[in-house]
Amino acid sequence: MKKSLIILSLLLAAFCNVRAEWANIGYSSSDQIDVNGGAFGQAGTYTVGAVFTKSMLSSYKDCQIVGVRVAAAMDLGRTRSFIYDASGDAPVVVREQNQRLYSGWNEIMFNGDPYVITGEESLFFGFDYTETAEMVSADQGGLCGVGNDTNGAFYLLQNNTLYAITGIGQLCVQLIIDVTSLPQYDLDVADFVYGFRYKTPGEPIEGYAIFRNVGKSAVTKYRWGFQIDNAEPTYYDVELESGKSVGVGATDFVDLGMSLPSDITIGSHQIRLFIDQVEGAAMAENSRNDERTATVLVYDKDNTVQREKTYFEIYTDQGSPYSSMLNDAIAVVQKYYPQMQVVNVHRPETSLAIDEAAYLHQLYAYDHPTFTSNRSYFPGEPNIAYDMNDYLQYGTDMSASIIESIVVQDMASVSFGTIALEKEYNADTRELTIKATGSLSPDAEKLYGDLALTLMVVENGVKGEQLVFNAGTGRTQTNQNYTHNGVLRAYMTAPTGDAIDVINDAYSLERTMTLNTTWNAENISVVALLTKYADTITSENVIDMDVINCNSINISNASGIESTNLPQPLQQERKYNLQGQRVNDSFRGIVISGGKKVIMK
């Protein structure tokens, strides 16, 4: 969850040609084991495994999964191995088999009942691991890991929720797949990480590509290409050393090591990375996923402006006790960072929801509560929104330290336009007029095209129901008089923003509305967002709709822009046990550190 650019090896590895046309596919590499004896540090039974996403499985569409392979550090007795469909809200078992697990690699077959990959699902696969009191006492568990911690490569399933685990690398679990129908030679562009999409001319592309062998034969050479807009591609030949190859299901990592042209024009550009040839031949006709494209915005570093506020949009739910926990953590961070503008968008069909904001939940909220920061995408993350549900139960202090790192990062992000707000309010008629003005960087229209301004009416101190945890009983209960802050009440513009007219790099927009009589005007503010203009926002263009800048004004106080000097940060990188208590480096077991669950051995 921590916002830092992490090289994520999202890719499959491992080939063991046990039977013709069968391959062992997983994050782990062949039969290699680097960590032998990983442990949770607490006795109990744990459902552990790895997750393959839809994009990782789509190249195996129509192939059959005939079994799983599991590595154990010791004899674990008879236990369940499984595959879950993890595409929905809660993982659902689609195949399982009970079999004894011995020390080393074990092959568990589904007894003639293979699972056929549709190409539309995500799968969680692994086994039930029982850690005994004797293992805990001996500080020697039964888990095996390989390589570095990798996103997706080690998960714990508890209460229908998947929790990422780090500390022993990639869990040694694999799928046994019948690859008969695949092309002889085929590579996927399995990952393409190019850093942040805002770049300057000549800036290096600090990223990497990972290519996955999804064919039936090992690959010793291939050619990939890189293209900017419609320019001639640049090709790169890769030929592995004698005796080495990229096996079936295995991956090859390539450091991009290139830069944008120093004379590239300011504005939006498409970059494309693709596989051109494998083993000297063009890609097979039925090849999938052999290219990735992305948009980069090239700007002049001298044509930026300071960000006034960083915009936190929370997709909250009165029926989730985690929402109140997130509110507590957000409030702590706001004390240190008043430039953090928070708006709570309530889940549709709850009492504080507004119909006009339902589209935000469809675009961003894959869970509740989640939040976006400037609605911007961080490289390598699976979603634009962040989900804190894994960590909120471990205490406000820890959650606040995670959120703080996001605030610090996004306050420093580049901006290309200012927002100044003025208000006129008649307390008798409750008529409110907001005038927004601003100046734009010379690069703004080149980067975004048409621009838009969104004006939102937000209220603090709103009383309403909220499901909360009762610390005394350990159960949830409904607080009928909960105080909700930052509640989105209405839009003064279109929800996606009104187009603004730009004249000489400046704009002005004025809107008027009458406040609802049930709202407390003393607690009302108007939040303004400057964004790219779009008639509609969909999953296809949502990544382009990050917030260029944000500002707000209180109806009861028309004070200007607050200082953007950051105060001393909260203490970060603390470690907490599963009860939310701080621990030191001598602790053994599962801890929360930097927004991740880590096994400390």
Coordinates of C-alpha atoms in Angstrom, one line a residue:
M1 CA 0.0 0.0 0.0
K2 CA 2.9 2.3 0.6
K3 CA 3.3 4.9 -2.3
S4 CA 6.8 4.4 -3.5
L5 CA 7.9 3.3 -6.9
I6 CA 8.5 -0.4 -6.4
I7 CA 9.7 -2.7 -9.2
L8 CA 6.8 -5.1 -9.3
S9 CA 7.5 -8.5 -10.9
L10 CA 3.9 -9.2 -11.7
L11 CA 4.9 -12.1 -13.8
L12 CA 4.7 -15.8 -14.1
A13 CA 7.8 -18.0 -13.9
A14 CA 8.8 -21.6 -13.9
F15 CA 8.8 -24.5 -16.3
C16 CA 9.2 -28.1 -15.5
N17 CA 8.6 -30.4 -18.5
V18 CA 7.2 -33.3 -16.5
R19 CA 4.8 -34.2 -19.2
A20 CA 4.6 -33.3 -22.9
E21 CA 2.4 -30.2 -23.3
W22 CA 2.1 -29.5 -19.6
A23 CA 3.9 -26.6 -17.8
N24 CA 4.2 -25.5 -14.2
I25 CA 3.3 -21.8 -14.1
G26 CA 3.8 -19.6 -11.0
Y27 CA 5.7 -16.7 -9.6
S28 CA 8.4 -19.1 -8.2
S29 CA 11.1 -20.2 -10.6
S30 CA 11.3 -23.9 -11.5
D31 CA 12.1 -26.0 -8.4
Q32 CA 14.2 -23.3 -6.7
I33 CA 13.7 -22.6 -3.0
D34 CA 15.5 -19.7 -1.2
V35 CA 13.6 -19.6 2.1
N36 CA 13.0 -23.0 3.7
G37 CA 11.1 -22.7 6.9
G38 CA 9.1 -19.5 6.8
A39 CA 6.6 -19.1 9.7
F40 CA 3.9 -16.8 10.9
G41 CA 5.0 -17.0 14.5
Q42 CA 1.5 -17.9 15.8
A43 CA 0.0 -21.3 15.9
G44 CA -3.1 -21.8 13.7
T45 CA -4.2 -22.8 10.2
Y46 CA -3.6 -20.3 7.4
T47 CA -5.0 -20.3 3.9
V48 CA -2.1 -19.2 1.8
G49 CA -1.4 -18.8 -1.9
A50 CA -0.7 -16.5 -4.8
V51 CA -3.0 -14.5 -7.1
F52 CA -3.0 -14.4 -10.9
T53 CA -4.9 -11.5 -12.3
K54 CA -7.1 -11.4 -15.4
S55 CA -4.4 -9.9 -17.5
M56 CA -1.9 -12.6 -16.4
L57 CA -4.4 -15.4 -17.2
S58 CA -5.8 -14.1 -20.5
S59 CA -3.0 -15.5 -22.6
Y60 CA -4.0 -19.0 -21.3
K61 CA -7.6 -18.6 -22.3
D62 CA -9.2 -22.1 -22.9
C63 CA -6.2 -23.9 -21.4
Q64 CA -6.9 -26.4 -18.6
I65 CA -5.5 -26.2 -15.1
V66 CA -5.0 -29.9 -14.2
G67 CA -3.4 -29.4 -10.7
V68 CA -1.2 -27.4 -8.4
R69 CA 2.3 -27.7 -7.2
V70 CA 3.3 -26.8 -3.6
A71 CA 6.7 -26.7 -1.9
A72 CA 6.8 -27.4 1.9
A73 CA 9.7 -27.0 4.3
M74 CA 8.7 -30.2 6.2
D75 CA 6.0 -32.9 6.2
L76 CA 2.8 -30.9 6.7
G77 CA 0.4 -33.9 6.8
R78 CA -2.8 -34.2 4.9
T79 CA -4.2 -30.8 3.9
R80 CA -6.3 -29.0 1.3
S81 CA -4.8 -27.6 -1.9
F82 CA -7.1 -25.3 -3.9
I83 CA -8.0 -22.8 -6.6
Y84 CA -10.4 -19.9 -5.8
D85 CA -12.0 -17.6 -8.3
A86 CA -11.0 -14.2 -6.8
S87 CA -12.8 -12.0 -9.4
G88 CA -15.7 -11.1 -7.1
D89 CA -16.2 -9.5 -3.7
A90 CA -15.3 -12.7 -1.9
P91 CA -13.1 -15.6 -3.3
V92 CA -15.0 -18.7 -4.2
V93 CA -13.6 -22.3 -4.4
V94 CA -13.6 -23.7 -7.9
R95 CA -11.3 -26.7 -7.3
E96 CA -9.8 -28.4 -4.2
Q97 CA -8.1 -31.6 -3.4
N98 CA -6.9 -33.1 -0.1
Q99 CA -3.5 -34.7 -0.1
R100 CA -0.5 -35.2 2.2
L101 CA 2.3 -32.6 1.7
Y102 CA 5.8 -33.8 2.1
S103 CA 9.1 -31.9 2.4
G104 CA 10.0 -30.4 -1.0
W105 CA 7.8 -30.0 -4.0
N106 CA 4.4 -31.8 -4.1
E107 CA 2.2 -32.3 -7.1
I108 CA -1.6 -32.3 -6.4
M109 CA -3.9 -33.3 -9.3
F110 CA -7.6 -32.6 -9.6
N111 CA -8.5 -36.2 -10.4
G112 CA -9.6 -35.7 -14.0
D113 CA -11.6 -32.6 -13.2
P114 CA -9.5 -29.8 -14.7
Y115 CA -10.4 -26.1 -14.5
V116 CA -10.8 -24.3 -17.9
I117 CA -9.4 -20.8 -17.9
T118 CA -11.9 -18.3 -19.3
G119 CA -9.5 -15.4 -19.6
E120 CA -11.9 -13.2 -17.6
E121 CA -11.1 -14.3 -14.1
S122 CA -8.5 -13.8 -11.4
L123 CA -7.4 -16.9 -9.5
F124 CA -6.1 -17.4 -6.0
F125 CA -4.3 -20.8 -5.6
G126 CA -2.4 -22.4 -2.8
F127 CA -3.0 -24.6 0.3
D128 CA -4.1 -24.7 3.9
Y129 CA -1.0 -24.4 6.1
T130 CA -1.1 -25.4 9.8
E131 CA 1.5 -24.0 12.0
T132 CA 1.8 -25.9 15.3
A133 CA 2.9 -24.7 18.7
E134 CA 6.1 -26.8 18.2
M135 CA 6.9 -24.9 15.0
V136 CA 6.5 -21.6 16.9
S137 CA 8.7 -22.8 19.7
A138 CA 11.4 -24.0 17.4
D139 CA 11.1 -20.8 15.2
Q140 CA 10.9 -23.1 12.2
G141 CA 7.8 -23.1 10.0
G142 CA 6.7 -25.1 6.9
L143 CA 6.6 -22.3 4.3
C144 CA 8.9 -22.0 1.3
G145 CA 9.7 -18.8 -0.6
V146 CA 11.9 -17.8 -3.5
G147 CA 13.3 -14.5 -4.9
N148 CA 12.1 -11.1 -3.7
D149 CA 8.7 -10.0 -2.4
T150 CA 6.5 -9.6 -5.4
N151 CA 3.0 -8.1 -5.7
G152 CA 0.5 -11.0 -5.9
A153 CA 3.0 -13.7 -5.0
F154 CA 2.0 -14.3 -1.4
Y155 CA -1.5 -13.8 0.0
L156 CA -3.3 -14.9 3.2
L157 CA -7.1 -15.5 3.0
Q158 CA -9.0 -14.5 6.2
N159 CA -12.7 -13.7 6.5
N160 CA -13.2 -13.7 2.7
T161 CA -10.5 -11.1 2.4
L162 CA -7.0 -11.5 0.8
Y163 CA -4.1 -9.9 2.6
A164 CA -0.7 -9.4 1.0
I165 CA 2.2 -10.9 2.9
T166 CA 5.8 -10.1 2.5
G167 CA 9.0 -11.3 4.2
I168 CA 9.9 -14.6 2.6
G169 CA 9.7 -13.6 -1.1
Q170 CA 7.4 -15.4 -3.5
L171 CA 5.4 -18.3 -2.0
C172 CA 6.4 -21.5 -3.7
V173 CA 3.1 -22.5 -5.4
Q174 CA 2.4 -23.2 -9.0
L175 CA -0.4 -24.1 -11.4
I176 CA 0.0 -27.2 -13.7
I177 CA -1.5 -26.1 -17.0
D178 CA -2.1 -28.0 -20.2
V179 CA -0.6 -25.7 -22.9
T180 CA -1.4 -27.9 -25.9
S181 CA -3.4 -25.1 -27.6
L182 CA -0.7 -22.4 -27.3
P183 CA 1.6 -21.2 -30.1
Q184 CA 5.0 -22.8 -30.3
Y185 CA 6.7 -19.5 -29.6
D186 CA 4.9 -16.6 -27.9
L187 CA 5.9 -13.8 -25.6
D188 CA 3.7 -11.4 -23.7
V189 CA 4.5 -7.9 -22.6
A190 CA 3.5 -8.9 -19.1
D191 CA 4.5 -5.6 -17.5
F192 CA 5.6 -2.2 -18.7
V193 CA 6.6 0.3 -15.9
Y194 CA 7.7 3.7 -17.2
G195 CA 7.5 5.9 -14.1
F196 CA 5.2 8.8 -13.6
R197 CA 3.4 10.0 -16.7
Y198 CA 4.6 13.7 -16.3
K199 CA 8.0 14.0 -17.9
T200 CA 10.4 16.6 -19.3
P201 CA 12.2 16.6 -22.7
G202 CA 15.2 14.3 -22.6
E203 CA 14.1 12.7 -19.3
P204 CA 15.2 9.1 -18.9
I205 CA 12.4 6.5 -18.8
E206 CA 13.2 5.0 -15.5
G207 CA 11.4 1.7 -15.8
Y208 CA 11.4 -1.8 -17.1
A209 CA 9.6 -4.3 -19.2
I210 CA 9.0 -7.9 -18.3
F211 CA 8.3 -10.5 -21.0
R212 CA 6.6 -13.8 -20.3
N213 CA 6.9 -16.9 -22.3
V214 CA 3.4 -18.1 -23.0
G215 CA 4.2 -20.5 -25.8
K216 CA 5.1 -24.2 -25.7
S217 CA 8.8 -24.0 -26.3
A218 CA 11.7 -22.2 -24.6
V219 CA 12.9 -19.0 -26.1
T220 CA 16.6 -18.1 -26.7
K221 CA 16.2 -14.8 -28.7
Y222 CA 13.6 -12.2 -29.4
R223 CA 13.2 -8.6 -30.6
W224 CA 11.2 -5.9 -29.0
G225 CA 10.4 -2.4 -30.1
F226 CA 9.7 1.0 -28.6
Q227 CA 7.7 3.7 -30.5
I228 CA 6.7 7.3 -29.7
D229 CA 3.5 8.4 -31.4
N230 CA 3.9 7.6 -35.1
A231 CA 7.7 7.9 -35.3
E232 CA 9.8 5.0 -36.5
P233 CA 10.2 2.4 -33.8
T234 CA 13.5 1.6 -32.2
Y235 CA 14.2 -2.1 -32.1
Y236 CA 16.2 -4.0 -29.5
D237 CA 17.5 -7.5 -30.1
V238 CA 17.8 -9.9 -27.1
E239 CA 19.8 -13.1 -27.4
L240 CA 20.5 -15.1 -24.2
E241 CA 23.9 -16.5 -23.4
S242 CA 24.7 -20.0 -24.7
G243 CA 22.8 -22.6 -22.7
K244 CA 20.3 -20.2 -21.3
S245 CA 16.7 -19.6 -22.3
V246 CA 13.3 -18.2 -21.2
G247 CA 11.4 -21.4 -20.3
V248 CA 7.7 -22.0 -20.7
G249 CA 6.0 -19.8 -18.2
A250 CA 9.2 -18.0 -17.3
T251 CA 9.9 -14.3 -17.6
D252 CA 12.7 -12.1 -18.8
F253 CA 13.4 -8.7 -17.3
V254 CA 14.6 -5.8 -19.4
D255 CA 15.8 -2.4 -18.0
L256 CA 14.5 0.1 -20.5
G257 CA 17.5 2.3 -20.3
M258 CA 16.2 5.0 -22.7
S259 CA 15.3 8.6 -22.7
L260 CA 12.7 10.8 -24.4
P261 CA 14.2 12.9 -27.2
S262 CA 15.5 16.2 -26.1
D263 CA 13.6 17.9 -28.9
I264 CA 10.2 16.2 -28.2
T265 CA 7.4 18.7 -28.3
I266 CA 5.6 19.9 -25.1
G267 CA 2.2 18.0 -24.9
S268 CA 0.7 14.6 -24.8
H269 CA 2.5 11.7 -26.4
Q270 CA 1.7 8.0 -26.7
I271 CA 4.5 5.5 -26.1
R272 CA 4.2 1.9 -27.3
L273 CA 6.3 -1.1 -26.3
F274 CA 5.8 -4.4 -28.2
I275 CA 7.2 -7.8 -29.1
D276 CA 8.3 -7.8 -32.8
Q277 CA 9.9 -11.3 -33.3
V278 CA 10.5 -14.5 -31.4
E279 CA 13.2 -16.9 -32.5
G280 CA 13.6 -14.9 -35.7
A281 CA 9.9 -15.2 -36.7
A282 CA 7.0 -12.8 -36.5
M283 CA 4.5 -13.3 -33.7
A284 CA 1.9 -16.0 -34.1
E285 CA -1.5 -15.0 -35.4
N286 CA -3.2 -16.1 -32.2
S287 CA -0.8 -14.2 -30.0
R288 CA -2.3 -12.0 -27.3
N289 CA -0.9 -9.3 -25.0
D290 CA 2.2 -8.7 -27.2
E291 CA 2.1 -4.9 -26.7
R292 CA 1.5 -2.2 -24.1
T293 CA 0.7 1.5 -24.7
A294 CA 0.7 4.5 -22.4
T295 CA 0.3 8.3 -22.5
V296 CA 3.1 10.6 -21.2
L297 CA 2.7 14.3 -20.7
V298 CA 5.8 16.2 -21.6
Y299 CA 6.2 19.6 -19.9
D300 CA 8.7 22.4 -19.4
K301 CA 9.9 22.3 -15.8
D302 CA 10.0 26.2 -15.8
N303 CA 6.3 26.3 -16.7
T304 CA 4.8 24.8 -13.5
V305 CA 3.0 26.3 -10.6
Q306 CA 2.8 25.4 -6.9
R307 CA 0.0 23.0 -5.9
E308 CA -2.4 24.8 -3.6
K309 CA -4.1 21.8 -2.0
T310 CA -3.9 18.1 -2.5
Y311 CA -7.3 16.5 -3.0
F312 CA -8.4 13.5 -1.0
E313 CA -11.6 12.0 -2.3
I314 CA -13.0 9.3 0.0
Y315 CA -15.6 6.8 -1.3
T316 CA -17.2 6.1 2.1
D317 CA -20.0 4.0 3.4
Q318 CA -22.2 4.5 6.4
G319 CA -22.6 0.8 6.6
S320 CA -18.9 0.0 7.0
P321 CA -17.2 0.4 10.4
Y322 CA -13.9 0.9 8.6
S323 CA -15.2 4.2 7.3
S324 CA -15.2 5.7 10.8
M325 CA -11.7 4.4 11.4
L326 CA -10.5 6.0 8.2
N327 CA -12.1 9.3 9.3
D328 CA -10.1 9.1 12.5
A329 CA -6.8 8.6 10.6
I330 CA -7.5 11.3 8.1
A331 CA -8.3 13.8 10.9
V332 CA -4.9 13.1 12.5
V333 CA -3.1 13.8 9.2
Q334 CA -5.1 17.0 8.5
K335 CA -3.8 18.5 11.8
Y336 CA -0.3 18.3 10.3
Y337 CA -1.3 19.0 6.7
P338 CA -4.0 21.6 6.4
Q339 CA -3.4 21.7 2.6
M340 CA -5.1 18.2 2.5
Q341 CA -8.6 18.9 1.2
V342 CA -10.9 16.0 2.0
V343 CA -14.3 15.3 0.4
N344 CA -16.4 12.3 1.5
V345 CA -18.5 10.9 -1.3
H346 CA -21.0 8.6 0.3
R347 CA -22.0 5.2 -1.2
P348 CA -25.1 5.2 -3.4
E349 CA -28.3 4.3 -1.7
T350 CA -27.1 5.5 1.7
S351 CA -28.7 8.5 3.4
L352 CA -25.9 11.0 2.7
A353 CA -25.3 10.0 -0.9
I354 CA -26.2 12.2 -3.9
D355 CA -27.1 10.7 -7.2
E356 CA -24.8 13.0 -9.2
A357 CA -21.7 11.4 -7.5
A358 CA -22.6 7.8 -8.2
Y359 CA -20.3 7.7 -11.2
L360 CA -17.3 8.2 -8.9
H361 CA -18.0 4.9 -7.1
Q362 CA -18.2 3.1 -10.4
L363 CA -14.9 4.5 -11.6
Y364 CA -12.8 4.3 -8.5
A365 CA -14.4 2.5 -5.5
Y366 CA -13.6 -1.2 -5.9
D367 CA -14.2 -1.4 -2.2
H368 CA -15.5 0.8 0.6
P369 CA -14.0 2.8 2.0
T370 CA -11.3 3.6 -0.5
F371 CA -9.8 7.0 -1.6
T372 CA -7.9 8.7 -4.3
S373 CA -5.3 11.4 -4.0
N374 CA -5.7 14.0 -6.7
R375 CA -7.4 11.2 -8.6
S376 CA -4.0 10.3 -9.9
Y377 CA -2.6 6.9 -10.7
F378 CA 0.7 5.8 -9.1
P379 CA 2.9 3.6 -11.3
G380 CA 2.7 -0.1 -10.5
E381 CA -0.5 0.1 -8.4
P382 CA -3.4 -2.1 -9.6
N383 CA -6.0 0.6 -9.1
I384 CA -6.2 4.4 -8.9
A385 CA -7.9 4.3 -5.5
Y386 CA -6.2 3.1 -2.3
D387 CA -7.8 0.6 0.1
M388 CA -6.8 0.9 3.7
N389 CA -9.2 -1.8 5.0
D390 CA -6.3 -4.2 5.6
Y391 CA -4.7 -1.8 8.1
L392 CA -7.4 0.4 9.7
Q393 CA -8.1 -2.2 12.4
Y394 CA -4.5 -1.9 13.6
G395 CA -4.8 1.6 14.9
T396 CA -5.2 5.3 14.0
D397 CA -1.5 6.0 14.5
M398 CA -0.3 3.4 12.0
S399 CA -3.0 4.3 9.5
A400 CA -2.2 8.0 9.7
S401 CA 1.5 7.3 9.0
I402 CA 0.6 5.4 5.8
I403 CA -1.7 8.2 4.6
E404 CA 0.9 10.8 5.4
S405 CA 3.3 9.4 2.9
I406 CA 0.7 9.8 0.2
V407 CA 0.0 13.4 1.1
V408 CA 3.7 14.3 1.1
Q409 CA 4.2 12.7 -2.3
D410 CA 1.1 14.3 -3.9
M411 CA 1.6 17.8 -2.5
A412 CA 5.0 17.8 -4.4
S413 CA 3.4 16.7 -7.7
V414 CA 3.6 19.2 -10.6
S415 CA 0.7 21.6 -11.3
F416 CA -0.1 23.8 -14.3
G417 CA -2.8 26.1 -13.1
T418 CA -3.9 28.1 -10.1
I419 CA -7.4 28.5 -8.5
A420 CA -8.5 31.6 -6.6
L421 CA -12.0 31.7 -5.1
E422 CA -14.3 34.5 -4.1
K423 CA -17.8 34.2 -2.6
E424 CA -20.9 36.2 -2.1
Y425 CA -23.5 34.8 0.3
N426 CA -26.9 36.2 1.3
A427 CA -27.9 34.7 4.6
D428 CA -31.6 35.7 4.1
T429 CA -32.1 34.2 0.7
R430 CA -29.3 31.6 1.1
E431 CA -28.1 32.5 -2.3
L432 CA -24.4 31.6 -2.8
T433 CA -22.3 32.9 -5.7
I434 CA -18.8 31.6 -6.3
K435 CA -16.3 33.2 -8.7
A436 CA -13.3 31.1 -9.6
T437 CA -10.3 32.7 -11.4
G438 CA -6.9 31.4 -12.2
S439 CA -3.8 31.6 -14.4
L440 CA -2.5 28.7 -16.4
S441 CA 0.9 27.6 -17.4
P442 CA 1.7 28.0 -21.1
D443 CA 1.9 24.2 -21.2
A444 CA -1.6 23.6 -19.7
E445 CA -3.6 23.4 -22.9
K446 CA -0.9 21.6 -24.7
L447 CA -0.9 18.9 -22.1
Y448 CA -4.7 18.6 -21.5
G449 CA -6.5 20.2 -24.4
D450 CA -9.7 21.7 -23.0
L451 CA -9.8 22.3 -19.3
A452 CA -12.7 22.1 -16.8
L453 CA -13.5 23.4 -13.4
T454 CA -15.7 21.5 -10.9
L455 CA -17.3 23.3 -7.9
M456 CA -18.6 21.1 -5.0
V457 CA -20.6 22.1 -2.0
V458 CA -19.3 20.4 1.1
E459 CA -20.6 20.4 4.7
N460 CA -18.9 19.6 8.0
G461 CA -20.7 18.5 11.2
V462 CA -23.5 16.6 9.6
K463 CA -25.2 14.3 12.0
G464 CA -26.2 10.9 10.7
E465 CA -26.0 7.1 11.2
Q466 CA -22.7 5.3 10.9
L467 CA -21.7 1.7 11.7
V468 CA -18.8 1.7 14.1
F469 CA -16.8 -0.7 16.2
N470 CA -17.6 -0.8 19.9
A471 CA -14.3 -1.1 21.7
G472 CA -15.9 -2.4 24.8
T473 CA -17.8 -5.3 23.2
G474 CA -15.6 -5.9 20.2
R475 CA -18.7 -5.8 18.0
T476 CA -20.2 -3.3 15.5
Q477 CA -23.1 -1.1 16.3
T478 CA -24.9 1.8 14.6
N479 CA -24.2 5.2 15.9
Q480 CA -27.3 7.3 15.0
N481 CA -25.7 10.6 15.9
Y482 CA -22.3 10.2 14.3
T483 CA -20.6 13.5 13.1
H484 CA -19.7 13.3 9.4
N485 CA -17.3 15.9 8.0
G486 CA -16.5 16.8 4.4
V487 CA -19.9 15.5 3.2
L488 CA -20.4 16.2 -0.5
R489 CA -23.8 17.9 -0.7
A490 CA -24.2 19.2 -4.3
Y491 CA -22.4 20.3 -7.4
M492 CA -22.5 23.9 -8.6
T493 CA -21.2 22.7 -12.0
A494 CA -21.6 19.5 -13.9
P495 CA -20.2 16.6 -11.7
T496 CA -17.4 16.1 -14.3
G497 CA -16.7 19.8 -14.5
D498 CA -17.8 22.7 -16.7
A499 CA -15.5 23.7 -19.6
I500 CA -13.6 27.0 -19.0
D501 CA -12.7 29.6 -21.6
V502 CA -9.0 30.4 -21.5
I503 CA -7.9 33.8 -22.7
N504 CA -4.2 34.8 -22.5
D505 CA -3.5 31.9 -20.2
A506 CA -6.2 32.9 -17.7
Y507 CA -9.8 31.9 -17.0
S508 CA -12.8 32.9 -15.0
L509 CA -16.0 31.0 -14.1
E510 CA -19.0 32.1 -11.9
R511 CA -21.8 29.9 -10.6
T512 CA -24.8 30.6 -8.3
M513 CA -27.1 28.3 -6.3
T514 CA -29.5 28.5 -3.4
L515 CA -28.4 26.4 -0.4
N516 CA -30.7 23.8 0.9
T517 CA -32.4 25.0 4.1
T518 CA -31.4 21.8 6.0
W519 CA -27.7 22.6 5.5
N520 CA -25.8 24.6 8.1
A521 CA -24.3 27.5 6.1
E522 CA -21.7 28.1 8.9
N523 CA -20.3 24.7 8.1
I524 CA -20.4 24.9 4.3
S525 CA -17.3 25.2 2.0
V526 CA -16.9 25.1 -1.7
V527 CA -14.1 22.9 -3.2
A528 CA -12.8 23.6 -6.7
L529 CA -11.0 21.2 -8.9
L530 CA -9.1 22.0 -12.1
T531 CA -9.0 19.1 -14.5
K532 CA -9.0 18.1 -18.1
Y533 CA -12.4 18.4 -19.8
A534 CA -14.3 15.4 -20.9
D535 CA -17.9 14.9 -21.9
T536 CA -18.0 11.7 -20.0
I537 CA -15.4 9.8 -17.9
T538 CA -15.1 6.1 -18.4
S539 CA -12.6 3.4 -17.6
E540 CA -10.9 4.2 -20.9
N541 CA -10.0 7.8 -20.0
V542 CA -10.1 7.9 -16.2
I543 CA -6.3 7.8 -15.9
D544 CA -6.2 11.1 -17.8
M545 CA -8.5 12.8 -15.4
D546 CA -6.2 13.5 -12.5
V547 CA -6.7 16.8 -10.6
I548 CA -4.4 19.6 -11.9
N549 CA -5.0 21.7 -8.8
C550 CA -7.5 22.1 -5.9
N551 CA -8.6 24.9 -3.7
S552 CA -11.5 25.7 -1.3
I553 CA -13.3 28.5 0.4
N554 CA -15.5 28.6 3.6
I555 CA -18.8 30.4 3.3
S556 CA -18.4 31.8 6.8
N557 CA -14.8 32.9 6.2
A558 CA -13.4 34.1 2.9
S559 CA -9.8 33.9 3.9
G560 CA -7.3 33.3 1.1
I561 CA -5.0 30.4 0.3
E562 CA -3.4 28.8 3.3
S563 CA 0.3 28.5 3.6
T564 CA 1.8 25.5 1.8
N565 CA 4.8 25.2 4.0
L566 CA 4.7 21.6 5.2
P567 CA 5.1 21.0 9.0
Q568 CA 7.2 18.4 10.6
P569 CA 5.9 15.0 9.4
L570 CA 4.5 12.3 11.5
Q571 CA 7.0 9.5 12.5
Q572 CA 6.9 6.9 9.7
E573 CA 8.1 3.3 9.2
R574 CA 6.9 2.1 12.6
K575 CA 6.1 -1.5 13.1
Y576 CA 2.9 -2.9 14.7
N577 CA 1.7 -6.3 15.7
L578 CA -1.7 -7.7 14.7
Q579 CA -3.2 -6.1 17.8
G580 CA -2.1 -2.6 16.6
Q581 CA 0.7 -2.3 19.3
R582 CA 4.1 -0.9 18.3
V583 CA 6.9 -3.4 18.4
N584 CA 10.7 -3.2 17.9
D585 CA 12.9 -5.1 15.5
S586 CA 13.4 -8.0 17.9
F587 CA 9.7 -9.0 17.5
R588 CA 9.0 -12.4 15.7
G589 CA 5.8 -13.0 13.8
I590 CA 3.6 -11.0 11.5
V591 CA 3.9 -7.2 11.7
I592 CA 2.5 -4.2 9.8
S593 CA 5.3 -2.1 8.4
G594 CA 5.0 0.6 5.7
G595 CA 1.5 -0.5 4.9
K596 CA 2.3 -4.2 4.4
K597 CA 2.1 -7.4 6.4
V598 CA 5.6 -8.7 6.9
I599 CA 6.8 -11.9 8.5
M600 CA 9.7 -11.1 10.9
K601 CA 11.9 -14.1 11.5

